[in-house]
Coordinates of N, CA and C in Angstrom, one line a residue:
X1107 N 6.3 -45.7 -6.4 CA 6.1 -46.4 -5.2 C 6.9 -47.7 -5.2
X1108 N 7.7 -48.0 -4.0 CA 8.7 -49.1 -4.0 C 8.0 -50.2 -3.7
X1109 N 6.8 -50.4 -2.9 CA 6.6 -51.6 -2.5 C 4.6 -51.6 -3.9
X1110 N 3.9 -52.9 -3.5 CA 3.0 -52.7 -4.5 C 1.4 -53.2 -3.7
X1111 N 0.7 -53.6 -4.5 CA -0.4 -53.6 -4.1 C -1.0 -55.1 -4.3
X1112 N -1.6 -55.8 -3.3 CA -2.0 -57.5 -3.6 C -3.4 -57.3 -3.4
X1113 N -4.0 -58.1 -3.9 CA -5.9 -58.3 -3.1 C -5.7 -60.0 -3.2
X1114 N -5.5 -60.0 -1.9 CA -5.9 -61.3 -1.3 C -7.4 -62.0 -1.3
X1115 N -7.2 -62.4 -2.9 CA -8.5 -63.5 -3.1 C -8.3 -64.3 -3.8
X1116 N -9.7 -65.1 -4.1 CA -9.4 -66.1 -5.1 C -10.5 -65.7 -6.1
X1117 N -11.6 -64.5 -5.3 CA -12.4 -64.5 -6.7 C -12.1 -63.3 -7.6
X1118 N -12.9 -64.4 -8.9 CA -12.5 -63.6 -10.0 C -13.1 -62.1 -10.0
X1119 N -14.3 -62.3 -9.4 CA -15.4 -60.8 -9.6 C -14.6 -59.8 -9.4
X1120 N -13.8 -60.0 -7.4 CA -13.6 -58.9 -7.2 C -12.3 -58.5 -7.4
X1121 N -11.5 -59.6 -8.3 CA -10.4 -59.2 -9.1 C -10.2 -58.3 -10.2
X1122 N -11.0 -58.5 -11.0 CA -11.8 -57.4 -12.6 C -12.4 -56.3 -11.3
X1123 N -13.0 -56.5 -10.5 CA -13.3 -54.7 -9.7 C -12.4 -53.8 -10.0
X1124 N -11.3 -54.2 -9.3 CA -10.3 -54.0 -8.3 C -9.6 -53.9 -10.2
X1125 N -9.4 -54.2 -11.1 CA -9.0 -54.2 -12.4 C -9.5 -53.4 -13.3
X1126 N -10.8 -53.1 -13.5 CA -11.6 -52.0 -13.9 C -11.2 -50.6 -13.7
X1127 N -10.6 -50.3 -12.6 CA -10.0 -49.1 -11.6 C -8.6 -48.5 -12.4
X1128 N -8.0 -49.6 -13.1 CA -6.8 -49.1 -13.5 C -5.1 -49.5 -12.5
X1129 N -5.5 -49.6 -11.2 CA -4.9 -49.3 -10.4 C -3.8 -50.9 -11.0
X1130 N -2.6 -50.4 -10.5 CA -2.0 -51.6 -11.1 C -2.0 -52.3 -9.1
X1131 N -2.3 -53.9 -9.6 CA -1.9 -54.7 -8.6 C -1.3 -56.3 -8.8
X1132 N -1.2 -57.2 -7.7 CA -1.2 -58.9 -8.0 C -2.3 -59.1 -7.3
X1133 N -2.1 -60.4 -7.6 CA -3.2 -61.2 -6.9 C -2.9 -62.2 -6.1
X1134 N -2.9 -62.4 -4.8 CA -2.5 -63.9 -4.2 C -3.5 -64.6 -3.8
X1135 N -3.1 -65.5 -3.7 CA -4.5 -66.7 -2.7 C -4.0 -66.6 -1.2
X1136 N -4.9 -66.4 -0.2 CA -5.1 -66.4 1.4 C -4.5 -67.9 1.5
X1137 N -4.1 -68.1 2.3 CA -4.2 -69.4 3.0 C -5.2 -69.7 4.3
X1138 N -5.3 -68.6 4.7 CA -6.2 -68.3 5.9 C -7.2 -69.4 5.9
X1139 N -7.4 -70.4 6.6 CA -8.8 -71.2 6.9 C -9.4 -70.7 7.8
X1140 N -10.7 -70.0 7.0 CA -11.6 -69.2 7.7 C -13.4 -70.0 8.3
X1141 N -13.1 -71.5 8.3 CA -13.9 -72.3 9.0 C -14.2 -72.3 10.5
X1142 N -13.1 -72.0 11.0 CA -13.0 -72.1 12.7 C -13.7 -70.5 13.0
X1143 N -13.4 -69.4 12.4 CA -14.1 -68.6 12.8 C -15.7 -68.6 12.5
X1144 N -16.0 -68.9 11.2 CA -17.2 -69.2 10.6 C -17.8 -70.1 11.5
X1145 N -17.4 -71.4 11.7 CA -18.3 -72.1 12.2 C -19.0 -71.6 14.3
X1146 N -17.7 -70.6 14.5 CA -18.0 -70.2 15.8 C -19.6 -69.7 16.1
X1147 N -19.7 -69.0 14.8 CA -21.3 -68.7 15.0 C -22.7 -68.9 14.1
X1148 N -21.8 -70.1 13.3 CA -23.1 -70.5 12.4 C -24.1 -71.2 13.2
X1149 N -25.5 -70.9 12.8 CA -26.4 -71.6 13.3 C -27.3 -71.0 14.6
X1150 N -25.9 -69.9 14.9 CA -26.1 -69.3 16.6 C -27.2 -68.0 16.6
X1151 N -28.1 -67.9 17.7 CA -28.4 -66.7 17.2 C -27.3 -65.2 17.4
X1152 N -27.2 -64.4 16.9 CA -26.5 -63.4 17.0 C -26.6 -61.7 16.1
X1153 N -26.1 -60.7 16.5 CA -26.5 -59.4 16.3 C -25.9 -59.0 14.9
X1154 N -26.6 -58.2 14.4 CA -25.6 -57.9 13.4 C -24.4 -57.2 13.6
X1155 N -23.6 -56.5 14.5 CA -22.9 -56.4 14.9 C -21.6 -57.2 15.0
X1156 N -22.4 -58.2 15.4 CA -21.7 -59.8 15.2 C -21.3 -60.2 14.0
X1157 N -22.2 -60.2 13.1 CA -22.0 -60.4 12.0 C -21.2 -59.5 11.1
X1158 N -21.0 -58.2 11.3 CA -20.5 -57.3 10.8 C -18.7 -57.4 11.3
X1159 N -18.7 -57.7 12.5 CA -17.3 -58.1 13.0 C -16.6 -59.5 12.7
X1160 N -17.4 -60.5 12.5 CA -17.1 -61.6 11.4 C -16.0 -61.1 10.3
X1161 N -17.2 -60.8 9.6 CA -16.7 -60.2 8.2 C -15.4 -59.4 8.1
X1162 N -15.7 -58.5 9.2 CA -14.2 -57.5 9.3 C -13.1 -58.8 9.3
X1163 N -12.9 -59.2 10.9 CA -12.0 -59.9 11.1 C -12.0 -61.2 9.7
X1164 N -12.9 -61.8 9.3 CA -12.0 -62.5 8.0 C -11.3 -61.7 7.3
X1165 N -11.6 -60.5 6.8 CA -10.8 -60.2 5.8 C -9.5 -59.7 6.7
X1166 N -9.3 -59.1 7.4 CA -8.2 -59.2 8.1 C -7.3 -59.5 8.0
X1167 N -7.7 -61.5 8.6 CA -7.1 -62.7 8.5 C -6.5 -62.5 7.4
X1168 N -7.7 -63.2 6.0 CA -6.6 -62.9 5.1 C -6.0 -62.0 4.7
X1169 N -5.7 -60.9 4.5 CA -4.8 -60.2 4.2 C -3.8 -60.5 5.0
X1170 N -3.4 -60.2 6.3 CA -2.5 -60.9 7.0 C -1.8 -62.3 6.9
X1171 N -2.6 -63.0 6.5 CA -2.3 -64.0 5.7 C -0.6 -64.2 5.0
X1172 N -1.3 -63.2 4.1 CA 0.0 -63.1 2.9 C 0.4 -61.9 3.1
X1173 N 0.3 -60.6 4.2 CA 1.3 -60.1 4.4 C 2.1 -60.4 5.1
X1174 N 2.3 -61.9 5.6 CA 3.3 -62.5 6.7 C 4.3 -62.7 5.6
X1175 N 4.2 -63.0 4.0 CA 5.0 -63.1 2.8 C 5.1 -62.4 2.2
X1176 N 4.9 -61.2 2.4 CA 4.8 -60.0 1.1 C 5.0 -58.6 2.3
X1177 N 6.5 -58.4 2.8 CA 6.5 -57.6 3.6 C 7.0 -56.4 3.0
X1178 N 6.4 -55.3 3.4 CA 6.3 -53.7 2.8 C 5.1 -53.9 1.7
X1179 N 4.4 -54.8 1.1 CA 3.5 -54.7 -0.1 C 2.0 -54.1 1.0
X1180 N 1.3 -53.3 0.2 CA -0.4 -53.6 1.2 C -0.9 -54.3 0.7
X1181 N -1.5 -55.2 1.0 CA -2.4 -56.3 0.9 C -3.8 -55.6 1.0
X1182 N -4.8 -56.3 0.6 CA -6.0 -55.8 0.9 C -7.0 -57.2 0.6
X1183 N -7.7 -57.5 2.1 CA -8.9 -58.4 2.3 C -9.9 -58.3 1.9
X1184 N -11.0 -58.9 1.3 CA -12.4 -58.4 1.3 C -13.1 -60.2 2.2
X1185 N -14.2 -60.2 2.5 CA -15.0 -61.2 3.0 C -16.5 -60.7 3.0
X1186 N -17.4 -60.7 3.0 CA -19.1 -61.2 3.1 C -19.5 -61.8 4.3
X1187 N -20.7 -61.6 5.0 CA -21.3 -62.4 5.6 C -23.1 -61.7 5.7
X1188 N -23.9 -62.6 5.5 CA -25.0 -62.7 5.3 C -26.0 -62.6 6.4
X1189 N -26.4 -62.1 6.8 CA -27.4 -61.8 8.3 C -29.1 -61.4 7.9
X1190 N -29.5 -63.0 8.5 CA -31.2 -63.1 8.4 C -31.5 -63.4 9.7
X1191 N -32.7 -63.2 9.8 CA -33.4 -63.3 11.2 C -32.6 -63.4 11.9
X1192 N -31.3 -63.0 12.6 CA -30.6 -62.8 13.5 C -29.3 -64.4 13.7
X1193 N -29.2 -64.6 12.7 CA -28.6 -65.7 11.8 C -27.7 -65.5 11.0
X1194 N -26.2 -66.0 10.7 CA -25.3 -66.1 9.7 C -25.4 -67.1 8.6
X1195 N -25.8 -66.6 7.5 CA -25.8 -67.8 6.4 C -24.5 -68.2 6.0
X1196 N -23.7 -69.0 5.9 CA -22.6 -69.6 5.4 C -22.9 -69.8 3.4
X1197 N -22.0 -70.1 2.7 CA -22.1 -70.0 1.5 C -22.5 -72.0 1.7
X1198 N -23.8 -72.4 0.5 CA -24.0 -73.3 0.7 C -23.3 -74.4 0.5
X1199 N -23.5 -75.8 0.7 CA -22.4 -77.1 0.6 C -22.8 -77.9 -0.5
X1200 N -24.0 -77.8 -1.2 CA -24.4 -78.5 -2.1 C -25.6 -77.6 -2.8
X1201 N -26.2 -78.6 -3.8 CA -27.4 -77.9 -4.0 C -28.8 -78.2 -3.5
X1202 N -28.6 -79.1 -2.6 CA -30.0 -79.2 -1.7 C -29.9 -78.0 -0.6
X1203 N -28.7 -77.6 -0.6 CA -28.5 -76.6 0.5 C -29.1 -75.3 -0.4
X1204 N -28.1 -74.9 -1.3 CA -28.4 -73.8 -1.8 C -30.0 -73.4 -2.4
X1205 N -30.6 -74.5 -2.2 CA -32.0 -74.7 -2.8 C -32.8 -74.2 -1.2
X1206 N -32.7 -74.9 -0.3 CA -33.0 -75.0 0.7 C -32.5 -72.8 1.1
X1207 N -31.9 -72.7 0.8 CA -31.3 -71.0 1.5 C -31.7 -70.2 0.8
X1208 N -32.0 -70.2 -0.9 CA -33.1 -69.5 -1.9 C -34.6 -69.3 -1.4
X1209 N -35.0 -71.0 -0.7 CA -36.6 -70.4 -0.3 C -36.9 -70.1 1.1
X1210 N -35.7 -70.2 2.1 CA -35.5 -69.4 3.0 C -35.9 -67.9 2.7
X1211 N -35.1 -67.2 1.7 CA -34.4 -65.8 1.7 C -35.6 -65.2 1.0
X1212 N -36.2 -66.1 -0.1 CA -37.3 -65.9 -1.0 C -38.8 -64.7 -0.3
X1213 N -38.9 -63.8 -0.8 CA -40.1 -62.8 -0.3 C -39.1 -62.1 0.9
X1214 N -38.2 -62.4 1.2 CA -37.6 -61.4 2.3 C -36.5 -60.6 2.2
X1215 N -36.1 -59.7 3.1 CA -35.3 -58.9 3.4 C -33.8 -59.1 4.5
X1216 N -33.1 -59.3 3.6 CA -31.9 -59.5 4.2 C -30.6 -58.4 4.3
X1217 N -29.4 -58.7 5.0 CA -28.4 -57.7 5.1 C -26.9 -58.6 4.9
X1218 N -26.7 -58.0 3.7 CA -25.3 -58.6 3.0 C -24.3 -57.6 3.6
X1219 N -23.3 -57.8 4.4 CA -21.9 -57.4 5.0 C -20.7 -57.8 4.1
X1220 N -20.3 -56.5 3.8 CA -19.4 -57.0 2.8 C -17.8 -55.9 3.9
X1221 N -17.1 -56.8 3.8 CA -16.1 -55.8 4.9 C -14.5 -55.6 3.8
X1222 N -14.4 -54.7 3.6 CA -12.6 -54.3 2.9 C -11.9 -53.9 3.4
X1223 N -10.5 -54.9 4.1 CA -9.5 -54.0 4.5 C -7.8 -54.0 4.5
X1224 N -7.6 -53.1 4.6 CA -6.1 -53.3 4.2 C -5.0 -53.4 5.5
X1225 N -4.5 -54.0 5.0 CA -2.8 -54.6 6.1 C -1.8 -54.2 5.4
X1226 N -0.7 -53.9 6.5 CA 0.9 -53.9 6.1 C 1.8 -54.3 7.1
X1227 N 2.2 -55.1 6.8 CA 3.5 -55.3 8.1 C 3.0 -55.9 8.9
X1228 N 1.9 -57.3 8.6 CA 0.6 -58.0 9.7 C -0.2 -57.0 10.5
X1229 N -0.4 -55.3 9.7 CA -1.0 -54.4 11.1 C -2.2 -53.7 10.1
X1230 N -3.7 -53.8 10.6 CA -4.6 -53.3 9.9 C -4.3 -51.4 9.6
X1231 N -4.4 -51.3 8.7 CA -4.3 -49.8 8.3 C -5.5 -48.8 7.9
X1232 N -6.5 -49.9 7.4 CA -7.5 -49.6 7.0 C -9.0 -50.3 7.3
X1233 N -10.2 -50.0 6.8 CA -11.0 -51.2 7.0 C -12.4 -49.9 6.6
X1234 N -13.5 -51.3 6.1 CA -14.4 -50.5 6.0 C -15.3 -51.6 5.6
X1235 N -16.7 -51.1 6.3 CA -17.9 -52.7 6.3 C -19.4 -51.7 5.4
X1236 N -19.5 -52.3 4.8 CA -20.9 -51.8 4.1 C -21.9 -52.6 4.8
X1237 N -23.0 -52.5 4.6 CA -24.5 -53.2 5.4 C -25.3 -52.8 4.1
X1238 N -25.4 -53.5 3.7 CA -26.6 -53.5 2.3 C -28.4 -54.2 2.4
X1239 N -28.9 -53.5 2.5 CA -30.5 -54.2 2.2 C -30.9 -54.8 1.1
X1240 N -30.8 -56.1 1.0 CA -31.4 -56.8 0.1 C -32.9 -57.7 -0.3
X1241 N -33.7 -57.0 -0.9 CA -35.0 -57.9 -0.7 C -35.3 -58.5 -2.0
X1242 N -35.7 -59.9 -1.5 CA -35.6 -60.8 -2.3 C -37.2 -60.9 -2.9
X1243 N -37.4 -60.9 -4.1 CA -39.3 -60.9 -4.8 C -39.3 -62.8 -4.1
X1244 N -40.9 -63.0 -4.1 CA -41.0 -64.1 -4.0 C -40.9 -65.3 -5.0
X1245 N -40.7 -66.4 -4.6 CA -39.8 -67.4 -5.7 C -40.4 -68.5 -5.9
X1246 N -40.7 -69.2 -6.8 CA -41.3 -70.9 -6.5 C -40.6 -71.4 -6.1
X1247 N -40.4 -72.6 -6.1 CA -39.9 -74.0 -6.0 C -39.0 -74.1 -7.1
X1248 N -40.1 -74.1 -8.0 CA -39.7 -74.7 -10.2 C -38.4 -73.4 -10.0
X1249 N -39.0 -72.2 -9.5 CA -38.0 -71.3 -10.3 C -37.1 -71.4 -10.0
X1250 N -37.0 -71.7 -8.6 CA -35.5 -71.9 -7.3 C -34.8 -73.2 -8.7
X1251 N -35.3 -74.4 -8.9 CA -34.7 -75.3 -9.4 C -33.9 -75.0 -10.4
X1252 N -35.1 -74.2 -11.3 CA -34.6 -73.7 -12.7 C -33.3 -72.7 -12.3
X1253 N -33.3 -72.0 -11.7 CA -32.1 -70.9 -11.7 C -30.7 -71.9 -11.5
X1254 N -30.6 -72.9 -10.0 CA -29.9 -73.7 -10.0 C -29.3 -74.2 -10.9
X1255 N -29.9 -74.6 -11.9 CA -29.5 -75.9 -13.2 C -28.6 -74.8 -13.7
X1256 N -29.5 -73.5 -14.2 CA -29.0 -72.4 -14.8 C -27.2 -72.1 -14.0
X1257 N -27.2 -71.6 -13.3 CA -26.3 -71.0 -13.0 C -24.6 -72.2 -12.3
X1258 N -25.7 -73.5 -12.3 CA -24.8 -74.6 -11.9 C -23.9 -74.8 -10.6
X1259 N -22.5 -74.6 -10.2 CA -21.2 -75.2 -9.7 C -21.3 -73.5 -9.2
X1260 N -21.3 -72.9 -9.9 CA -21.3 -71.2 -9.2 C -21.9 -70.9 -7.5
X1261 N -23.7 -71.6 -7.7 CA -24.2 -71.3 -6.6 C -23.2 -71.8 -5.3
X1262 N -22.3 -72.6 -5.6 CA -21.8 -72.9 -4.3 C -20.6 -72.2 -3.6
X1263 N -20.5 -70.8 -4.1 CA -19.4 -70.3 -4.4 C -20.1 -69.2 -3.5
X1264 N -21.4 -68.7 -3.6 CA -22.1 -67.1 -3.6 C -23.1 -67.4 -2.3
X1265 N -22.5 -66.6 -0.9 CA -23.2 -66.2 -0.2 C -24.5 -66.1 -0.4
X1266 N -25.5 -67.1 0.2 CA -26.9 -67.2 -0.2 C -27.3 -67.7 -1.6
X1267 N -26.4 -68.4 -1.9 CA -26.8 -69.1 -3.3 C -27.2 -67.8 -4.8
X1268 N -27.1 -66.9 -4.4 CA -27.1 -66.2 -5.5 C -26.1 -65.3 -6.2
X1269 N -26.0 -64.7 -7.5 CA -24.9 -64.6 -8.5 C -25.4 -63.3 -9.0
X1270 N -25.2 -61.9 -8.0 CA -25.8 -60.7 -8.4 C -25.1 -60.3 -9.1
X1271 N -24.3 -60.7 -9.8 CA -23.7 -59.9 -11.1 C -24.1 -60.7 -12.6
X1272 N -24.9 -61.7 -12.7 CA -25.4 -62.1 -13.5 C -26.6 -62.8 -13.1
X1273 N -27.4 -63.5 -13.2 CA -28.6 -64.2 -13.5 C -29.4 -64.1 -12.3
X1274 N -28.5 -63.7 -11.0 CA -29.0 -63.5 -9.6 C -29.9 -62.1 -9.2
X1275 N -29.5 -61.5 -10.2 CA -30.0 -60.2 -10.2 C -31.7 -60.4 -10.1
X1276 N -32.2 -61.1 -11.1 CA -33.3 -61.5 -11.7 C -34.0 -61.9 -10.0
X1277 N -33.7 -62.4 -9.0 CA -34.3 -63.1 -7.8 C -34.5 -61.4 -6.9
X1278 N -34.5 -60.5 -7.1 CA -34.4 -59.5 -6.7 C -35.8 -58.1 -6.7
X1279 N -36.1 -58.4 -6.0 CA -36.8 -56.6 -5.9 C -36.4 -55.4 -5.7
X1280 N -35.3 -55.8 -4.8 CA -34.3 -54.3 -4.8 C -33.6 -54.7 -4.3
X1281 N -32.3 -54.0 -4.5 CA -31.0 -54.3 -3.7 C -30.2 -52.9 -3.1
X1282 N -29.3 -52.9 -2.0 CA -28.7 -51.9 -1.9 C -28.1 -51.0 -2.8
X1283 N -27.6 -49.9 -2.2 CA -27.6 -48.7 -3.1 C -25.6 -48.6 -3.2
X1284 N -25.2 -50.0 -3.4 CA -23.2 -50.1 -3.5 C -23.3 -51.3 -3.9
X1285 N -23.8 -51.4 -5.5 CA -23.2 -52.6 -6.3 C -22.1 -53.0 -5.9
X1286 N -21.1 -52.1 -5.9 CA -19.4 -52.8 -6.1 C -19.4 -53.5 -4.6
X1287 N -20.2 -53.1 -3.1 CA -19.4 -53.9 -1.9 C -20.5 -54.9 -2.5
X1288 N -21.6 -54.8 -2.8 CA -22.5 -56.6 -3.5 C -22.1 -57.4 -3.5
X1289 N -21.0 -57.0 -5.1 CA -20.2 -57.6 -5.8 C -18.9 -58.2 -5.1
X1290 N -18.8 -57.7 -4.0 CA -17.8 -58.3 -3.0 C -16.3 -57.1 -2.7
X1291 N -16.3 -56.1 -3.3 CA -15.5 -55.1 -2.8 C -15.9 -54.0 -2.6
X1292 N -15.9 -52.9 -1.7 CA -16.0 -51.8 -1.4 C -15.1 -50.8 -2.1
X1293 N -15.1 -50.9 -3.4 CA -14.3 -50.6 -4.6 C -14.1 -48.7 -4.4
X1294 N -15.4 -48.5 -4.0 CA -15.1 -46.9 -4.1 C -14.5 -46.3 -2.8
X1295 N -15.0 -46.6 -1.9 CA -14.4 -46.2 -0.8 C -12.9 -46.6 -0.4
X1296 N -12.5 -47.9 -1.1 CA -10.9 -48.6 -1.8 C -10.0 -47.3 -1.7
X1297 N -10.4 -47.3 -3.3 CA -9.5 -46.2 -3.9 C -9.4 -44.4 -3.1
X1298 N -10.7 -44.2 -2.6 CA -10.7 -43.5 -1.5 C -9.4 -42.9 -1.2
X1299 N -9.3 -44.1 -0.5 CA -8.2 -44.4 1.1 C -7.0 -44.2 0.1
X1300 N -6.9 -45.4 -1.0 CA -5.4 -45.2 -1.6 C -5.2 -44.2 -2.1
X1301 N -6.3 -43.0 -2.7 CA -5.4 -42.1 -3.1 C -4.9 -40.9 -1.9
X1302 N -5.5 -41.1 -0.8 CA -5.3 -40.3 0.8 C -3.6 -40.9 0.6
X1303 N -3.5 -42.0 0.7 CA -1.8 -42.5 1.5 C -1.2 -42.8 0.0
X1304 N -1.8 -41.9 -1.3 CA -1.0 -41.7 -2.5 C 0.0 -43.3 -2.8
X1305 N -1.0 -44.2 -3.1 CA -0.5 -45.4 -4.2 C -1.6 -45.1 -5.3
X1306 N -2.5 -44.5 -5.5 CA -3.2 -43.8 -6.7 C -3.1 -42.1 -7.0
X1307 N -3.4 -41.4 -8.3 CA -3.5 -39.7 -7.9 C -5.3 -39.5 -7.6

């Protein structure tokens, strides 16, 4: 294959995904400031639908991003968004926030959107949104605090303040049935698609 493969992110999780696979790729950072869209409907009431098209169109964005500099490569986006009582959770700003969005979420059922998709030549090629059921066991206060200290500078990093690939898991009663879109990529349905348009066998 002449041209190659990028995942436009910065985290590490869904980098080792996407690395676990074998598949050879790079890695760039987005530049995309994805504030202006985010903030269009934080706070607002809105459908999951809405929230599910968020998610799509961030990842989009970035990929497109860096295929405006990486022309002939496919790029591929991933983005999250978090949908409670008819609500978008934003990833928290501190830890009074993220304290504050644990005993929100705490005893309930939520829906993590995790969206994957690929660009080439600034033109979506691909795309694909998981909807995951998440229910959260009930939580103290002490415990919310304690996990915090535990897990530190991270929480502010993880949609809804929690870190389901390590210690987050623990805040859980069940979770959806696609660890890897959780974990922030739609890893199987990924490779899917690449081995259809043969950059994988």
């Amino acid at each position: 294959m002449e041209y190659g493969i990028i995942l436009a992110t910065q985290s590490e999780i869904r980098r080792n995904l996407l690395k676990n696979t074998g598949i050879s790729f790079k890695t760039i950072k987005s530049d995309f400031d994805e504030t202006q869209l985010q903030d269009a409907l934080y706070g607002k009431i809105c459908s999951l639908k809405d929230a599910q098209d968020l998610a799509k169109k961030l990842s989009f964005e970035k990929a497109k991003n860096v295929s405006g500099r990486y022309s002939g490569d496919l790029i591929i986006g991933c983005d999250q968004t978090l949908y409670f009582k008819k609500r978008i959770l934003n990833k928290p700003v501190n830890y009074e926030e993220s304290f504050e969005q644990l005993k929100y979420l705490s005893g309930e059922n939520h829906k993590l959107i995790t969206a994957t998709t690929c660009v080439m030549e600034s033109k979506q090629i691909w795309s694909y949104i998981s909807v995951q059921d998440m229910q959260m066991r009930p939580l103290s206060d002490e415990y919310i605090k304690n996990y915090i200290r535990e897990i530190g500078d991270n929480v502010l990093n993880i949609l809804g303040a929690y870190e389901i690939e390590g210690k987050g898991i623990n805040l859980f009663e069940s979770i959806g049935d696609d660890l890897f879109s959780i974990q922030g990529i739609s890893i199987l349905q990924l490779i899917k698609f690449l081995r259809k348009v043969g950059y994988v066998e």
